[in-house]
PDB file of C-alpha atoms in Angstrom:
ATOM      1  CA  LYS A  67      99.624 212.536 321.017  1.00  0.00           C
ATOM      2  CA  THR A  68     100.380 209.041 319.701  1.00  0.00           C
ATOM      3  CA  ILE A  69     103.392 208.133 317.576  1.00  0.00           C
ATOM      4  CA  VAL A  70     103.432 204.942 315.522  1.00  0.00           C
ATOM      5  CA  VAL A  71     106.729 203.390 314.418  1.00  0.00           C
ATOM      6  CA  GLY A  72     107.369 200.077 312.711  1.00  0.00           C
ATOM      7  CA  ILE A  73     110.671 198.245 312.939  1.00  0.00           C
ATOM      8  CA  SER A  74     111.963 195.142 311.193  1.00  0.00           C
ATOM      9  CA  LYS A  75     115.090 193.463 309.905  1.00  0.00           C
ATOM     10  CA  ASP A  76     114.337 194.604 306.333  1.00  0.00           C
ATOM     11  CA  THR A  77     116.469 197.200 304.577  1.00  0.00           C
ATOM     12  CA  ILE A  78     115.592 200.875 304.324  1.00  0.00           C
ATOM     13  CA  LYS A  79     115.092 200.430 300.574  1.00  0.00           C
ATOM     14  CA  SER A  80     112.605 197.624 301.212  1.00  0.00           C
ATOM     15  CA  HIS A  81     110.790 199.766 303.798  1.00  0.00           C
ATOM     16  CA  LEU A  82     110.424 202.659 301.392  1.00  0.00           C
ATOM     17  CA  LYS A  83     108.835 200.397 298.777  1.00  0.00           C
ATOM     18  CA  PHE A  84     106.525 198.810 301.370  1.00  0.00           C
ATOM     19  CA  LYS A  85     105.505 202.194 302.786  1.00  0.00           C
ATOM     20  CA  LYS A  86     104.702 203.520 299.318  1.00  0.00           C
ATOM     21  CA  LYS A  87     102.806 200.372 298.254  1.00  0.00           C
ATOM     22  CA  TYR A  88     100.546 200.389 301.319  1.00  0.00           C
ATOM     23  CA  LYS A  89     100.409 204.205 301.683  1.00  0.00           C
ATOM     24  CA  LEU A  90     101.602 204.055 305.288  1.00  0.00           C
ATOM     25  CA  LYS A  91     101.645 207.313 307.211  1.00  0.00           C
ATOM     26  CA  PHE A  92     104.139 206.249 309.854  1.00  0.00           C
ATOM     27  CA  ASP A  93     107.875 205.619 309.882  1.00  0.00           C
ATOM     28  CA  LEU A  94     109.462 202.218 309.374  1.00  0.00           C
ATOM     29  CA  LEU A  95     112.861 201.671 310.967  1.00  0.00           C
ATOM     30  CA  SER A  96     115.459 199.197 309.745  1.00  0.00           C
ATOM     31  CA  ASP A  97     117.277 197.015 312.279  1.00  0.00           C
ATOM     32  CA  GLU A  98     119.217 194.682 309.978  1.00  0.00           C
ATOM     33  CA  LYS A  99     121.472 193.486 312.833  1.00  0.00           C
ATOM     34  CA  CYS A 100     118.455 192.892 315.121  1.00  0.00           C
ATOM     35  CA  ASN A 101     119.937 194.935 317.966  1.00  0.00           C
ATOM     36  CA  VAL A 102     116.656 196.559 319.037  1.00  0.00           C
ATOM     37  CA  ILE A 103     114.500 193.639 317.922  1.00  0.00           C
ATOM     38  CA  LYS A 104     116.376 191.260 320.251  1.00  0.00           C
ATOM     39  CA  LYS A 105     116.239 193.702 323.183  1.00  0.00           C
ATOM     40  CA  TYR A 106     112.449 193.771 322.890  1.00  0.00           C
ATOM     41  CA  GLY A 107     112.241 189.983 322.696  1.00  0.00           C
ATOM     42  CA  ALA A 108     110.849 190.100 319.169  1.00  0.00           C
ATOM     43  CA  TRP A 109     113.420 187.629 317.785  1.00  0.00           C
ATOM     44  CA  GLY A 110     113.134 183.956 318.500  1.00  0.00           C
ATOM     45  CA  GLN A 111     112.499 180.429 317.374  1.00  0.00           C
ATOM     46  CA  LYS A 112     109.631 179.886 314.954  1.00  0.00           C
ATOM     47  CA  LYS A 113     108.182 176.840 313.222  1.00  0.00           C
ATOM     48  CA  PHE A 114     106.869 176.457 309.696  1.00  0.00           C
ATOM     49  CA  LEU A 115     105.971 173.169 308.027  1.00  0.00           C
ATOM     50  CA  GLY A 116     107.694 171.309 310.850  1.00  0.00           C
ATOM     51  CA  LYS A 117     110.984 173.194 310.466  1.00  0.00           C
ATOM     52  CA  LYS A 118     112.398 175.358 313.229  1.00  0.00           C
ATOM     53  CA  TYR A 119     114.252 178.589 312.484  1.00  0.00           C
ATOM     54  CA  MET A 120     115.056 181.953 314.048  1.00  0.00           C
ATOM     55  CA  GLY A 121     113.004 184.926 312.954  1.00  0.00           C
ATOM     56  CA  ILE A 122     110.910 187.951 313.815  1.00  0.00           C
ATOM     57  CA  ILE A 123     108.109 187.403 316.302  1.00  0.00           C
ATOM     58  CA  ARG A 124     105.581 189.958 315.109  1.00  0.00           C
ATOM     59  CA  SER A 125     104.927 192.080 318.183  1.00  0.00           C
ATOM     60  CA  THR A 126     103.394 195.383 319.201  1.00  0.00           C
ATOM     61  CA  PHE A 127     104.526 197.453 322.155  1.00  0.00           C
ATOM     62  CA  LEU A 128     102.474 200.289 323.615  1.00  0.00           C
ATOM     63  CA  ILE A 129     104.857 202.654 325.366  1.00  0.00           C
ATOM     64  CA  ASN A 130     103.695 205.680 327.358  1.00  0.00           C
ATOM     65  CA  SER A 131     105.219 209.163 327.251  1.00  0.00           C
ATOM     66  CA  LYS A 132     107.569 208.243 330.126  1.00  0.00           C
ATOM     67  CA  GLY A 133     109.045 205.317 328.172  1.00  0.00           C
ATOM     68  CA  LYS A 134     107.255 202.618 330.192  1.00  0.00           C
ATOM     69  CA  ILE A 135     105.886 199.644 328.285  1.00  0.00           C
ATOM     70  CA  ILE A 136     102.223 199.420 329.248  1.00  0.00           C
ATOM     71  CA  ASN A 137     101.055 196.668 326.904  1.00  0.00           C
ATOM     72  CA  ILE A 138     102.645 193.979 324.728  1.00  0.00           C
ATOM     73  CA  TRP A 139     101.023 191.918 322.005  1.00  0.00           C
ATOM     74  CA  ASN A 140     103.088 188.909 320.831  1.00  0.00           C
ATOM     75  CA  ASN A 141     102.571 186.715 317.766  1.00  0.00           C
ATOM     76  CA  VAL A 142     100.360 189.410 316.264  1.00  0.00           C
ATOM     77  CA  ARG A 143      97.868 188.527 313.557  1.00  0.00           C
ATOM     78  CA  VAL A 144      97.130 191.455 311.250  1.00  0.00           C
ATOM     79  CA  LYS A 145      93.320 191.089 311.126  1.00  0.00           C
ATOM     80  CA  ASP A 146      91.712 193.501 313.626  1.00  0.00           C
ATOM     81  CA  HIS A 147      95.008 194.116 315.432  1.00  0.00           C
ATOM     82  CA  ALA A 148      95.151 197.849 314.668  1.00  0.00           C
ATOM     83  CA  LYS A 149      91.640 198.270 316.067  1.00  0.00           C
ATOM     84  CA  GLU A 150      92.612 196.436 319.255  1.00  0.00           C
ATOM     85  CA  VAL A 151      95.705 198.608 319.743  1.00  0.00           C
ATOM     86  CA  PHE A 152      93.726 201.778 318.980  1.00  0.00           C
ATOM     87  CA  GLU A 153      91.236 200.884 321.737  1.00  0.00           C
ATOM     88  CA  GLU A 154      94.134 200.610 324.215  1.00  0.00           C
ATOM     89  CA  VAL A 155      95.636 203.910 323.045  1.00  0.00           C
ATOM     90  CA  LYS A 156      92.304 205.669 323.599  1.00  0.00           C
ATOM     91  CA  LYS A 157      92.389 204.538 327.238  1.00  0.00           C
ATOM     92  CA  ILE A 158      95.701 206.342 327.909  1.00  0.00           C
ATOM     93  CA  ASN A 159      95.162 209.505 325.840  1.00  0.00           C
TER      94      ASN A 159
END
């Protein structure tokens, strides 16, 4: 069995709207204070148009049933990412 969970700094209200808009079938968790996000190393310095700032580093973590991280994707690009993760999940299930 595979469980998918999304987490970001956005509010619960924002998540509910996003989930409805894109018809997501998995839970989105809100971490407005970045407690979990920082522990997973998904918060850091970014650059845009030559400016540096702190923000979310879009990441995916594949965690097995024993709680061990078995794969990490950093700086994720949306295109084809779900397919790539699904292929990894099939290997462990």
